[in-house]
Each structure stands twice: as structure tokens, then as C-alpha cells.
PDB file of C-alpha atoms and ligand atoms in Angstrom:
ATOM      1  CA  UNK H 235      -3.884  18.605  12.799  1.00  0.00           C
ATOM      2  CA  UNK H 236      -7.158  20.693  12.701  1.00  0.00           C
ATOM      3  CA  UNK H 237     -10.651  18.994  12.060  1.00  0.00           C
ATOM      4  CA  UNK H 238     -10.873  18.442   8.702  1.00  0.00           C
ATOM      5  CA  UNK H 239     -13.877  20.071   6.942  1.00  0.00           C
ATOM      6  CA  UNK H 240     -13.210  20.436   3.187  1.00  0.00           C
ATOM      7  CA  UNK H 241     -16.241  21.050   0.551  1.00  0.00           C
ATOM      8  CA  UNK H 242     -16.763  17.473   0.350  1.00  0.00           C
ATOM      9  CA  UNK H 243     -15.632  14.866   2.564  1.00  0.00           C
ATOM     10  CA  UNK H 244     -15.350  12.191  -0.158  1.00  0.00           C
ATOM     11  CA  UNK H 245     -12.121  14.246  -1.778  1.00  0.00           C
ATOM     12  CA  UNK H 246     -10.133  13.505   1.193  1.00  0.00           C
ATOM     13  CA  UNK H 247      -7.738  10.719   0.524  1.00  0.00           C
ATOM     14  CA  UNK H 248      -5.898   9.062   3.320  1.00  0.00           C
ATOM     15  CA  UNK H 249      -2.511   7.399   2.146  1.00  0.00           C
ATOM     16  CA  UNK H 250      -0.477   5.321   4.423  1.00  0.00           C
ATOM     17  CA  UNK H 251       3.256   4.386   4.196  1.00  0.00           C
ATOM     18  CA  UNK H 252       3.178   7.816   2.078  1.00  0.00           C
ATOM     19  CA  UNK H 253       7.071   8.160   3.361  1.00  0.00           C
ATOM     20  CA  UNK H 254       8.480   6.564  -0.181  1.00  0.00           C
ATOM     21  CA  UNK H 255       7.856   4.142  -2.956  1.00  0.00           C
ATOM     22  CA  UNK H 256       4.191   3.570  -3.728  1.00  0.00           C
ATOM     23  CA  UNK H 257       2.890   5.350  -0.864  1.00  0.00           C
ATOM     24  CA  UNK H 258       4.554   8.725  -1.685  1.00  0.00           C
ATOM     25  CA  UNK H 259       3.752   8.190  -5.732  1.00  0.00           C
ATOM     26  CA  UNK H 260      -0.112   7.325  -5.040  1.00  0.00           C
ATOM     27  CA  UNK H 261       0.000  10.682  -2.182  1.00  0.00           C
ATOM     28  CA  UNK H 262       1.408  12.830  -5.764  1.00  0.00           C
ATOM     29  CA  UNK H 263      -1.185  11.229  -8.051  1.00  0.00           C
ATOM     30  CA  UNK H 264      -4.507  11.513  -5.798  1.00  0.00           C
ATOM     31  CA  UNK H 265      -3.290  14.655  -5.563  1.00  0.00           C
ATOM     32  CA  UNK H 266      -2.762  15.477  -8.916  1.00  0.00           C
ATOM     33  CA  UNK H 267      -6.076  14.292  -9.399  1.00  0.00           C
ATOM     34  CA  UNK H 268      -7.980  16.311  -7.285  1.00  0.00           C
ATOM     35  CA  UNK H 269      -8.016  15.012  -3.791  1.00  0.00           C
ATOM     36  CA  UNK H 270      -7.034  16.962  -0.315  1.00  0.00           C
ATOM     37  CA  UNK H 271      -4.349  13.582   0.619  1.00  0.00           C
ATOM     38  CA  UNK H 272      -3.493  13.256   3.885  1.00  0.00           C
ATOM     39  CA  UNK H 273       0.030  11.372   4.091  1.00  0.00           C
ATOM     40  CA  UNK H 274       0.954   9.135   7.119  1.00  0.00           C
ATOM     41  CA  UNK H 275       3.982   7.407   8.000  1.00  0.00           C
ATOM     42  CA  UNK H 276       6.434   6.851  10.583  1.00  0.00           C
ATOM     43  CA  UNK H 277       8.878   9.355   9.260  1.00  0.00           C
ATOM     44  CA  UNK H 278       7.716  12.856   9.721  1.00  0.00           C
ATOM     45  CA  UNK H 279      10.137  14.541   8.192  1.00  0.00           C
ATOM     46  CA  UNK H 280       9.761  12.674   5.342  1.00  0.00           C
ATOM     47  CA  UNK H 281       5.897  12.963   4.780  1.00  0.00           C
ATOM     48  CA  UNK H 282       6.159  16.668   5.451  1.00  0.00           C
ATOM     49  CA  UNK H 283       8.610  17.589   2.886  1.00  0.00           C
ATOM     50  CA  UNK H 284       6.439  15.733   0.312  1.00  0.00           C
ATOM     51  CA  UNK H 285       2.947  17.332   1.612  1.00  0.00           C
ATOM     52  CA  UNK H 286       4.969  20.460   0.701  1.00  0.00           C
ATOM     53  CA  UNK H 287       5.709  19.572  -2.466  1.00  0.00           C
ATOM     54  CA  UNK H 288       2.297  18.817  -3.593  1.00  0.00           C
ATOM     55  CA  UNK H 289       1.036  22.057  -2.002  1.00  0.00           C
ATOM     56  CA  UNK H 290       4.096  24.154  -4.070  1.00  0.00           C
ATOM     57  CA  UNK H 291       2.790  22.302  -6.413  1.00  0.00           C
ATOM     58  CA  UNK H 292      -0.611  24.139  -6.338  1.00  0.00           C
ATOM     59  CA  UNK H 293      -2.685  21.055  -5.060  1.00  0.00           C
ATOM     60  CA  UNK H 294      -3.519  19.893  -1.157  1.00  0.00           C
ATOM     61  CA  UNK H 295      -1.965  17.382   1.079  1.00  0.00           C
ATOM     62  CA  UNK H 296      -1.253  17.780   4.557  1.00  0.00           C
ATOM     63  CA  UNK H 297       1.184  15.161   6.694  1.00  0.00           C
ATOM     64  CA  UNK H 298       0.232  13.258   9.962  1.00  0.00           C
ATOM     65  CA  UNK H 299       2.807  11.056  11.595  1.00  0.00           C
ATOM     66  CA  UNK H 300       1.147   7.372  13.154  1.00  0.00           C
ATOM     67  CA  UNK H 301       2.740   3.801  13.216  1.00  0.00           C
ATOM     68  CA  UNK H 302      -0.458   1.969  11.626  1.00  0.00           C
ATOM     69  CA  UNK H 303       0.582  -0.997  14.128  1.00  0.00           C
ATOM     70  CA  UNK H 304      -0.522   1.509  17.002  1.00  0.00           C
ATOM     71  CA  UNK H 305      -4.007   0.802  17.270  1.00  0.00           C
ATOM     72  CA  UNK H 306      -4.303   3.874  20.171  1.00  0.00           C
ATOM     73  CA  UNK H 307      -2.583   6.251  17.617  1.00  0.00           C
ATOM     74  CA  UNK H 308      -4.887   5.259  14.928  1.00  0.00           C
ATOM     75  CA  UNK H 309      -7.985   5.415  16.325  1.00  0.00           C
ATOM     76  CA  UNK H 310      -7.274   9.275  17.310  1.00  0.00           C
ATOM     77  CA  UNK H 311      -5.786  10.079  13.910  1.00  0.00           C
ATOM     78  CA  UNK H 312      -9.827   8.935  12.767  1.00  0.00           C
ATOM     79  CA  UNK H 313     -11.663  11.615  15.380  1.00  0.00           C
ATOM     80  CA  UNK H 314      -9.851  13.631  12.611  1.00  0.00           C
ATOM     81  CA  UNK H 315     -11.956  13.542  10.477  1.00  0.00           C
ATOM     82  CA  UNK H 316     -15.919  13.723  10.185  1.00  0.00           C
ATOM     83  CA  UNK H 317     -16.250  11.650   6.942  1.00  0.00           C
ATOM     84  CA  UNK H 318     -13.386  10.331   4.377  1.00  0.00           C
ATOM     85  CA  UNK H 319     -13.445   9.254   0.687  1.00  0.00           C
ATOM     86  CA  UNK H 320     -10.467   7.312   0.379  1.00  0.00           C
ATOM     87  CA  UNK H 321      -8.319   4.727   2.281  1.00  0.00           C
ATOM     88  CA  UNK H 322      -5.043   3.715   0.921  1.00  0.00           C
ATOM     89  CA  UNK H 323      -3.620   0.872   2.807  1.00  0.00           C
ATOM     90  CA  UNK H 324      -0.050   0.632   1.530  1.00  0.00           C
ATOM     91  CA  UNK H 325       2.098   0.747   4.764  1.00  0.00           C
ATOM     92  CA  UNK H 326       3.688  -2.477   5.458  1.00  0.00           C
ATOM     93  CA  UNK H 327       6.776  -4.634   3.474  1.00  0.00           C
ATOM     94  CA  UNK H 328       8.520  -7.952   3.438  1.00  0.00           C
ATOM     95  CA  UNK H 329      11.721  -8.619   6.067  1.00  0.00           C
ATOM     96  CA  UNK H 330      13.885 -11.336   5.563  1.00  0.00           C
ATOM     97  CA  UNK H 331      13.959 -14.358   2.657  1.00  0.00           C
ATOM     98  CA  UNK H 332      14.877 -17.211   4.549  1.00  0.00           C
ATOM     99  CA  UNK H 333      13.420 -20.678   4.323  1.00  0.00           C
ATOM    100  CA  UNK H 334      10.554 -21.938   6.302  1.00  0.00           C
ATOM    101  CA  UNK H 335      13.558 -24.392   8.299  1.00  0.00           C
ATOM    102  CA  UNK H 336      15.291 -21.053   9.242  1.00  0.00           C
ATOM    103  CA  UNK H 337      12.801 -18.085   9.018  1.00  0.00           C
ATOM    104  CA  UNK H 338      12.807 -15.651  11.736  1.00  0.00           C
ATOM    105  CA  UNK H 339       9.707 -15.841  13.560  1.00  0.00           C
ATOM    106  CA  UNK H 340      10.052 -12.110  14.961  1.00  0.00           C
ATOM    107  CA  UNK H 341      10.304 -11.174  11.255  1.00  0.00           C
ATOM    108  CA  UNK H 342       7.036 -13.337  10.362  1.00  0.00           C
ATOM    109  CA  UNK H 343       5.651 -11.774  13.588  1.00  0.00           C
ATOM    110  CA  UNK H 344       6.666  -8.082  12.532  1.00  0.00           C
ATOM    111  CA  UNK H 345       5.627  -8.661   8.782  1.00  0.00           C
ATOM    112  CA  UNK H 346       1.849  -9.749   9.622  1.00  0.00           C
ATOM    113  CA  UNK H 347       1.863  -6.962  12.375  1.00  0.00           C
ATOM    114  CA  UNK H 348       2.350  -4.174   9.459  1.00  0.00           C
ATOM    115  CA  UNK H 349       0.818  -5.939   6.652  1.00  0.00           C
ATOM    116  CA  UNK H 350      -2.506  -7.368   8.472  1.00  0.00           C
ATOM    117  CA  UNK H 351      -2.642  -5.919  11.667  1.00  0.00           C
ATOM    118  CA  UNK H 352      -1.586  -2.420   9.998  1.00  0.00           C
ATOM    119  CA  UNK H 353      -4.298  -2.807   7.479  1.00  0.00           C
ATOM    120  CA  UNK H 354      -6.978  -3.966   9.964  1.00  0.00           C
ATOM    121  CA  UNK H 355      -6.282  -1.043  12.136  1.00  0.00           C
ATOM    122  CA  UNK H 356      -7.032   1.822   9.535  1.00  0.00           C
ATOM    123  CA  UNK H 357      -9.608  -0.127   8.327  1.00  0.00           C
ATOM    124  CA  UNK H 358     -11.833  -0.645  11.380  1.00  0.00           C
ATOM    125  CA  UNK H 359     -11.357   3.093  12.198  1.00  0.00           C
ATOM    126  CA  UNK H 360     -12.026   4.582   9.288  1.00  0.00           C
ATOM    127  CA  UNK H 361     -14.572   2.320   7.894  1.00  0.00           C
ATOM    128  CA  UNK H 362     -17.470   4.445   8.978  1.00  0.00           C
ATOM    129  CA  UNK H 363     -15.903   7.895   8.297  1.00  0.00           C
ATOM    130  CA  UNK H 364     -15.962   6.229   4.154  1.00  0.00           C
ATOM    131  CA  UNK H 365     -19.291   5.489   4.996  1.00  0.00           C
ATOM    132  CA  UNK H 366     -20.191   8.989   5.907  1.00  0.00           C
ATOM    133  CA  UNK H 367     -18.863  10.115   2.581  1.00  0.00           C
ATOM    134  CA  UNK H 368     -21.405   8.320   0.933  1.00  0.00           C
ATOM    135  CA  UNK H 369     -18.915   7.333  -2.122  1.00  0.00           C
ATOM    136  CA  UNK H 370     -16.092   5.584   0.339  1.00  0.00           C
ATOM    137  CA  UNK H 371     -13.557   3.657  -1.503  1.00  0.00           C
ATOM    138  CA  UNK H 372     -10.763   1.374   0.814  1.00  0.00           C
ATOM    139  CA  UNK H 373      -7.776   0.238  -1.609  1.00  0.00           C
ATOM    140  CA  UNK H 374      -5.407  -2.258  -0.144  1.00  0.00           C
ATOM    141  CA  UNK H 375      -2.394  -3.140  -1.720  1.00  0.00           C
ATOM    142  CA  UNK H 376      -1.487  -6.501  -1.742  1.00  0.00           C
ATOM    143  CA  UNK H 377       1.125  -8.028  -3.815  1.00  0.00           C
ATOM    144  CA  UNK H 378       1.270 -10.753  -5.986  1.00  0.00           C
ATOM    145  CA  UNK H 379       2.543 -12.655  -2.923  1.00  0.00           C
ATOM    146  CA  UNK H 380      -0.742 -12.782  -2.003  1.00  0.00           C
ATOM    147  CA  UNK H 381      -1.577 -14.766  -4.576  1.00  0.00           C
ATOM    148  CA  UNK H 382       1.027 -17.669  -4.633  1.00  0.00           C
ATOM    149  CA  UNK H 383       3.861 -18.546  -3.070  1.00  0.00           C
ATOM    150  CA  UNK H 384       7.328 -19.144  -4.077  1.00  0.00           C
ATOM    151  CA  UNK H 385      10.849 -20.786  -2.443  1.00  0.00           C
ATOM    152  CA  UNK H 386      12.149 -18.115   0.409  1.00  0.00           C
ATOM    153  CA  UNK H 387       9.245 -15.943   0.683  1.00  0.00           C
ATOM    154  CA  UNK H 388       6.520 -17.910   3.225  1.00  0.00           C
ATOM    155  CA  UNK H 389       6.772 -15.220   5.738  1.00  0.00           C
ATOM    156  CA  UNK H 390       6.089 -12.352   3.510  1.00  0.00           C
ATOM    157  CA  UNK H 391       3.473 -14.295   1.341  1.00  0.00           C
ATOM    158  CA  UNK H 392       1.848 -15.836   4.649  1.00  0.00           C
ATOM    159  CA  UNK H 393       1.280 -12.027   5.105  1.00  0.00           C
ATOM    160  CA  UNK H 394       0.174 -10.910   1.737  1.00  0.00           C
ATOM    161  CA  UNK H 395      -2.098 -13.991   2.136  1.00  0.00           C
ATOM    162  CA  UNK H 396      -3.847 -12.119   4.858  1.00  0.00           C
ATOM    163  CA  UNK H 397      -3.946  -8.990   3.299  1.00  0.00           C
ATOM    164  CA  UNK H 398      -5.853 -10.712   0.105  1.00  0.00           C
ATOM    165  CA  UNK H 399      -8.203 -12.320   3.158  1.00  0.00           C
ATOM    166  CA  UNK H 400      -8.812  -9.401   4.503  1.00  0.00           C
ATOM    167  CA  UNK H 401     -10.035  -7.304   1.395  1.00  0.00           C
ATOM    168  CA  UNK H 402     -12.076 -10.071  -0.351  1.00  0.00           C
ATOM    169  CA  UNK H 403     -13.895 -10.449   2.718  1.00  0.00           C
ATOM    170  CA  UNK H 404     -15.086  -7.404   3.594  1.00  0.00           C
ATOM    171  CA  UNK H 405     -16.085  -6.722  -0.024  1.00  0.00           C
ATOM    172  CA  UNK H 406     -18.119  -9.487   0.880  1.00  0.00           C
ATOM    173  CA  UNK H 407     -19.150  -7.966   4.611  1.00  0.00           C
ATOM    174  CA  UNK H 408     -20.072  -4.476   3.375  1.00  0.00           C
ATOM    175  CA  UNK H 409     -21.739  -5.432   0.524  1.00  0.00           C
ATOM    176  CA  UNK H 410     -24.708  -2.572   0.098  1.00  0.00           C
ATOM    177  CA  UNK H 411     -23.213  -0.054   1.623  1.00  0.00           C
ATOM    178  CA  UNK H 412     -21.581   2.835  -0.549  1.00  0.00           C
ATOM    179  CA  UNK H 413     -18.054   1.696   0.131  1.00  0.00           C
ATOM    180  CA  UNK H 414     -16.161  -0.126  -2.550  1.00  0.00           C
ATOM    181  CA  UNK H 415     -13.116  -2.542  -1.720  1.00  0.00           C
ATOM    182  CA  UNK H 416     -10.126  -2.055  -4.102  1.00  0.00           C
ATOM    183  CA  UNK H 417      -7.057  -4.607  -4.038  1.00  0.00           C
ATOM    184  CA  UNK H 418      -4.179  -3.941  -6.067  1.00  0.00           C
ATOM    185  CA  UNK H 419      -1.515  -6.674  -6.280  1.00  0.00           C
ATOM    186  CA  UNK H 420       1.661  -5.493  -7.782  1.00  0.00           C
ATOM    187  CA  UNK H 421       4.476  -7.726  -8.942  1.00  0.00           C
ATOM    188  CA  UNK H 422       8.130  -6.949  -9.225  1.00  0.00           C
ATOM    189  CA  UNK H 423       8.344  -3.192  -8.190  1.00  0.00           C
ATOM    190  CA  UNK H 424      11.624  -1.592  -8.112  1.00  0.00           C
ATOM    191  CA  UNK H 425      11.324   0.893  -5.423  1.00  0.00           C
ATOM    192  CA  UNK H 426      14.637   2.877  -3.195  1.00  0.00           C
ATOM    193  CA  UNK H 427      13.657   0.963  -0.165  1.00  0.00           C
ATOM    194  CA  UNK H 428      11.896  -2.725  -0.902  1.00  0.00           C
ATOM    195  CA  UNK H 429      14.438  -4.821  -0.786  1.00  0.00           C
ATOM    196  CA  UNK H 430      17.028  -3.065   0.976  1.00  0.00           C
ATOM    197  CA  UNK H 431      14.479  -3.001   4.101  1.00  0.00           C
ATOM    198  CA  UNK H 432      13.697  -7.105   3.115  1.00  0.00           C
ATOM    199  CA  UNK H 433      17.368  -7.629   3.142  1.00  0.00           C
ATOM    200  CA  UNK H 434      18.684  -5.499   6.220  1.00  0.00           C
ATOM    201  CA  UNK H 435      20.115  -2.801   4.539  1.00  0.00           C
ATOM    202  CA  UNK H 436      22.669  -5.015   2.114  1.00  0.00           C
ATOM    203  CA  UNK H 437      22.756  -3.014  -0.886  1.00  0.00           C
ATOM    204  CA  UNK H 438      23.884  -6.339  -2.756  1.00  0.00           C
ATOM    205  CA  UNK H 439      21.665  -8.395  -2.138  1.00  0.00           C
ATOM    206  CA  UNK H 440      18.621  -5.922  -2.924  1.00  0.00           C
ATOM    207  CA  UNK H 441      20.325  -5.207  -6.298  1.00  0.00           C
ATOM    208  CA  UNK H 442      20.098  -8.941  -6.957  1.00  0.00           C
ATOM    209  CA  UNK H 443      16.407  -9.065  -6.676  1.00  0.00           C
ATOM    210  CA  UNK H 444      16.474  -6.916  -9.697  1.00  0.00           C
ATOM    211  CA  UNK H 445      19.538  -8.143 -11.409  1.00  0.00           C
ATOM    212  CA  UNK H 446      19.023  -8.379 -15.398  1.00  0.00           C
ATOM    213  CA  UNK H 447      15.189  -7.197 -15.536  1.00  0.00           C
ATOM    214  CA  UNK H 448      14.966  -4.919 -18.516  1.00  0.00           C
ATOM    215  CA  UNK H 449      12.215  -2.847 -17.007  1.00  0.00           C
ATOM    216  CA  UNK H 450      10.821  -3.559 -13.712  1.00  0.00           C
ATOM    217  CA  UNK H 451       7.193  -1.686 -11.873  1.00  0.00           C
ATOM    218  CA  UNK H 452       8.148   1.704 -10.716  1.00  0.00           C
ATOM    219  CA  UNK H 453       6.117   3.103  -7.607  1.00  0.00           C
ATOM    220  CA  UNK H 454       4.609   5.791 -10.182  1.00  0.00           C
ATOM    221  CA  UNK H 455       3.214   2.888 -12.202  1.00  0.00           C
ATOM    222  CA  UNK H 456       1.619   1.310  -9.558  1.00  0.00           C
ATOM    223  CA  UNK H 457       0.283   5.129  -8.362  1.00  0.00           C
ATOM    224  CA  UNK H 458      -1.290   5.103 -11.530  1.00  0.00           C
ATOM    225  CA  UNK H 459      -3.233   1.800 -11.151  1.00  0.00           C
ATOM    226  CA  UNK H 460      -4.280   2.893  -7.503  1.00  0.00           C
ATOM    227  CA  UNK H 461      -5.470   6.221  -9.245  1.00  0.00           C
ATOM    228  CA  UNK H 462      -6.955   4.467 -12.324  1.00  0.00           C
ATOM    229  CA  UNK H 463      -8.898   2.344 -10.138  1.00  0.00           C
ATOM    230  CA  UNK H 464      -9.804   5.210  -7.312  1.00  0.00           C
ATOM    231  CA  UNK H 465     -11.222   7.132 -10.252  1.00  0.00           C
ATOM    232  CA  UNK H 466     -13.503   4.904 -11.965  1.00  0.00           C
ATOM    233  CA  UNK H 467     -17.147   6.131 -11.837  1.00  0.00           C
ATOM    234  CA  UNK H 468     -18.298   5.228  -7.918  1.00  0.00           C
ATOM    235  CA  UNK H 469     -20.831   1.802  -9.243  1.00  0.00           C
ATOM    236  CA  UNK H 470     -17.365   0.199 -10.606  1.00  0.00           C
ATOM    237  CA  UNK H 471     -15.579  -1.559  -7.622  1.00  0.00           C
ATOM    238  CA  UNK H 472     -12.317  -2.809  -9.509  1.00  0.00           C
ATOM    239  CA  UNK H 473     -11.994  -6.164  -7.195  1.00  0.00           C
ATOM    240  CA  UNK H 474      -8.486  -7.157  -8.072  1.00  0.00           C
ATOM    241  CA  UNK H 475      -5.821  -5.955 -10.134  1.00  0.00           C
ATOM    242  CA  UNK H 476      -3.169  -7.730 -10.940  1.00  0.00           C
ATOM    243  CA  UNK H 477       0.241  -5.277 -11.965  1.00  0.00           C
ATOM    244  CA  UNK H 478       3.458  -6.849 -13.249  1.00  0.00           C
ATOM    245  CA  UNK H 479       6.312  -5.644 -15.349  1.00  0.00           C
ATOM    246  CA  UNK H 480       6.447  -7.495 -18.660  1.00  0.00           C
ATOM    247  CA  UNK H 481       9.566  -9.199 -17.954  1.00  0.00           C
ATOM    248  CA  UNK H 482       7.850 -11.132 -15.376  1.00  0.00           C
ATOM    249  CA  UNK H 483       5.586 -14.125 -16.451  1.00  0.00           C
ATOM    250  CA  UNK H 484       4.717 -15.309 -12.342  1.00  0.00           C
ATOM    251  CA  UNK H 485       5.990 -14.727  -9.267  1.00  0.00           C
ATOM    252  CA  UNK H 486       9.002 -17.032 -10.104  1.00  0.00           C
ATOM    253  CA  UNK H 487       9.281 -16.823 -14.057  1.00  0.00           C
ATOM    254  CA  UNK H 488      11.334 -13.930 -14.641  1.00  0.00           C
ATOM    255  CA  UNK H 489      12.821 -12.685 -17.846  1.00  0.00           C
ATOM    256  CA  UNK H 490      16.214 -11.394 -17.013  1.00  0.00           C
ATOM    257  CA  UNK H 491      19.060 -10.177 -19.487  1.00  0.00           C
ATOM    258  CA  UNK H 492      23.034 -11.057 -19.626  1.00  0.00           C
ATOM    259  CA  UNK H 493      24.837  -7.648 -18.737  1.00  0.00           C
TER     260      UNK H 493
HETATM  261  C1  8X3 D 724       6.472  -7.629  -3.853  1.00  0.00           C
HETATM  262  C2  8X3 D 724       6.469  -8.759  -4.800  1.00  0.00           C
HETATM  263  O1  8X3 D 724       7.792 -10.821  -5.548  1.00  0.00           O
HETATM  264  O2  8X3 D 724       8.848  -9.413  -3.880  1.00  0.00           O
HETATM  265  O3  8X3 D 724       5.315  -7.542  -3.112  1.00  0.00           O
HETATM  266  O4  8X3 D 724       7.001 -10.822  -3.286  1.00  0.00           O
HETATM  267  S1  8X3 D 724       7.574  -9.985  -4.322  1.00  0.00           S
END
């Protein structure tokens, strides 16, 4: 990827896990709304045939490929660029939903290695380039497992714990500095690839997760709270949003219908 020098650094939007689900949507929407969006994700083939669509689509994205767990990788992907306006921390995901008594620790290991770690990494190297923008805005999306737990999900939540951590303190850090920290905590999101990655693959059991709820999150609706909040005049740092479908009172009090 060339050096990026665009008319003004603080239209570049950096989107990670832009491969599918909220990722890809919030790539389309920055997009849509004016920023040059630079998608990254493990799957290349994936990011590129998006980046293509929002260019045939008469607005700017280009695709980089990088494992956000990869500190190496990451750090070059930053001498990328001289100065960017936005960081979208998305990449990461739940794996497994087993008890504490029989969790997996690889999975807890792998989940806070792509949810934390991931979200450390891109942070720490790109903090300054949003600083050299001089209207730098990091948004991390959390989940409403961040914010409380419930039976069969410790691993994940532990995670999302560290992701809420991690974004309320450096608002606290960078205080002063013309960088605002953005979390977004979605609920119940019905996305192609969730739960089937949480659950191995097994199509059934994904399907469950969703079983009877009249109308759960899409990714777009989330993409549209990221964008909502992204766009909001720089002096308003939207701390934490909170995004759930209707049908779904708390992270276990969920409305579902007989089919
Ligand atoms: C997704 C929400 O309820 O599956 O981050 O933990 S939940």
C-alpha cells in the first residue's frame, strides 16, 4: 500500500475486522459518509472485493490484510500513514459457551488475544497518527458483555470486560488531547458469522442463539451507531452507547416468539 496522503488526514478511517458483519457495514457507512476507509482483516480476498465495491460505488476505500494479534504486522501497517482520523476497533469475537467448570482455556486465551490484545495493538500504534490529525476519534466496540455477565459466557465477557477497561481508561489517559474515545456496546446482533464462529461452525446451534427473536441488531444498525457517533461535531465524545434490539430487555431477558 502507498503512503497515504489524502487532502486531510482526519478523513481517513481505519476499520478492522472489515471482512463481514459490523466491520464490513461500518467500512460501507464511513464511506458513504465521506471518509477514504481503509479495511483490514485476515481475509484478503474478502476485504478487497468490498474496497471495490465502495470504490464502484463512487466513494474510497482501499484493503490491507494484518492479523491485529500481530503486533510486528501492525506496527508497519501504522508507518502507513502520516496522520489518521479514525480507529475502528471491531476485530475480535466470542469462541465457545461453556461453563466456567469446563471452559476451554485456549479459547479464553484466544478470545482476550483478539478482543484486548487486538485492540491494544492498533491502539498503541495508531494513537499518535489520530493525534496528528488533530480531530482523532478511536471507537471500540465492545458488547454488552462487557457490561454484565450471564450463565455460559465468562470467557467471552471476561474479554469484553477488558475491552470496556481498556476504552474508559484511556478516555481518562488522553484526556486534553484532540482524540475522543468512542465505545459502542451492541447487544444481540444477528450477523452471517457470530455465532457460527462462537459455536465451531454448527449451524444449529448458532440458529438457536437467535431462535424466536422477532427482530434482532443487524451489522448495518450497529454501522449506523458507529457512524452516528463518528460524526457528531469533534467537542462531543459519545462515551458509551448502549445498542440492543427491542426484543431484548438485558443480556439474559429476551423476548422470543412461538414459531
Ligand atoms: C454479543 C452479545 O450476548 O452474544 O457481543 O454476548 S452476546
Amino acid at each position: 500500500m502507498a503512503t497515504a496522503a489524502p487532502p486531510s488526514a482526519s478523513r481517513i478511517a481505519v476499520v478492522t475486522g472489515a471482512s463481514s458483519g459490523i466491520g464490513a457495514a461500518t467500512a460501507r457507512r464511513l464511506a458513504a459518509a465521506g471518509y477514504r476507509v481503509v479495511l483490514t482483516a485476515r481475509r484478503k480476498d474478502r476485504i478487497e472485493a468490498i474496497a471495490e465495491e465502495i470504490n464502484a460505488a463512487g466513494h474510497s476505500a482501499i484493503a490491507y490484510r494484518l492479523d491485529v494479534t500481530d503486533r510486528a504486522a501492525v506496527d508497519e501497517f501504522a508507518t502507513a500513514f502520516p496522520a489518521i482520523g479514525v480507529l475502528v476497533n471491531n476485530a475480535g469475537g466470542a469462541l465457545g459457551a461453556d461453563p466456567v467448570a469446563t471452559g476451554n482455556p485456549d479459547d479464553w486465551r484466544a478470545m482476550y488475544e483478539t478482543n484486548v490484545l487486538g485492540t491494544l495493538h492498533l491502539t498503541q500504534a495508531l494513537l499518535p497518527k489520530l493525534e496528528a490529525s488533530g480531530d482523532g476519534t478511536v471507537v471500540i466496540v465492545s458488547s454488552t458483555a462487557g457490561l454484565a455477565t450471564y450463565e455460559g459466557g465468562a470467557g467471552y465477557v471476561a474479554a469484553k470486560h477488558g475491552v470496556h477497561v481498556l476504552a474508559e481508561t484511556l478516555r481518562l489517559e488522553i484526556v486534553g488531547k484532540p482524540v475522543r474515545v468512542v465505545e459502542i456496546a451492541p447487544g444481540m446482533v444477528k450477523t452471517e458469522e457470530f455465532a457460527l464462529n462462537r459455536f465451531g461452525g454448527d449451524r444449529e446451534k448458532a440458529a438457536k442463539v437467535y431462535e424466536g427473536v422477532p427482530d434482532p441488531l443487524t451489522a448495518d444498525d450497529v454501522a449506523d451507531a458507529i457512524t452516528w457517533a463518528v460524526t457528531r461535531p469533534s467537542h462531543v465524545n459519545v462515551d458509551l452507547l448502549v445498542v440492543r434490539p427491542r426484543a431484548q430487555a438485558s443480556n439474559t431477558k429476551v423476548h422470543r416468539e412461538q414459531r
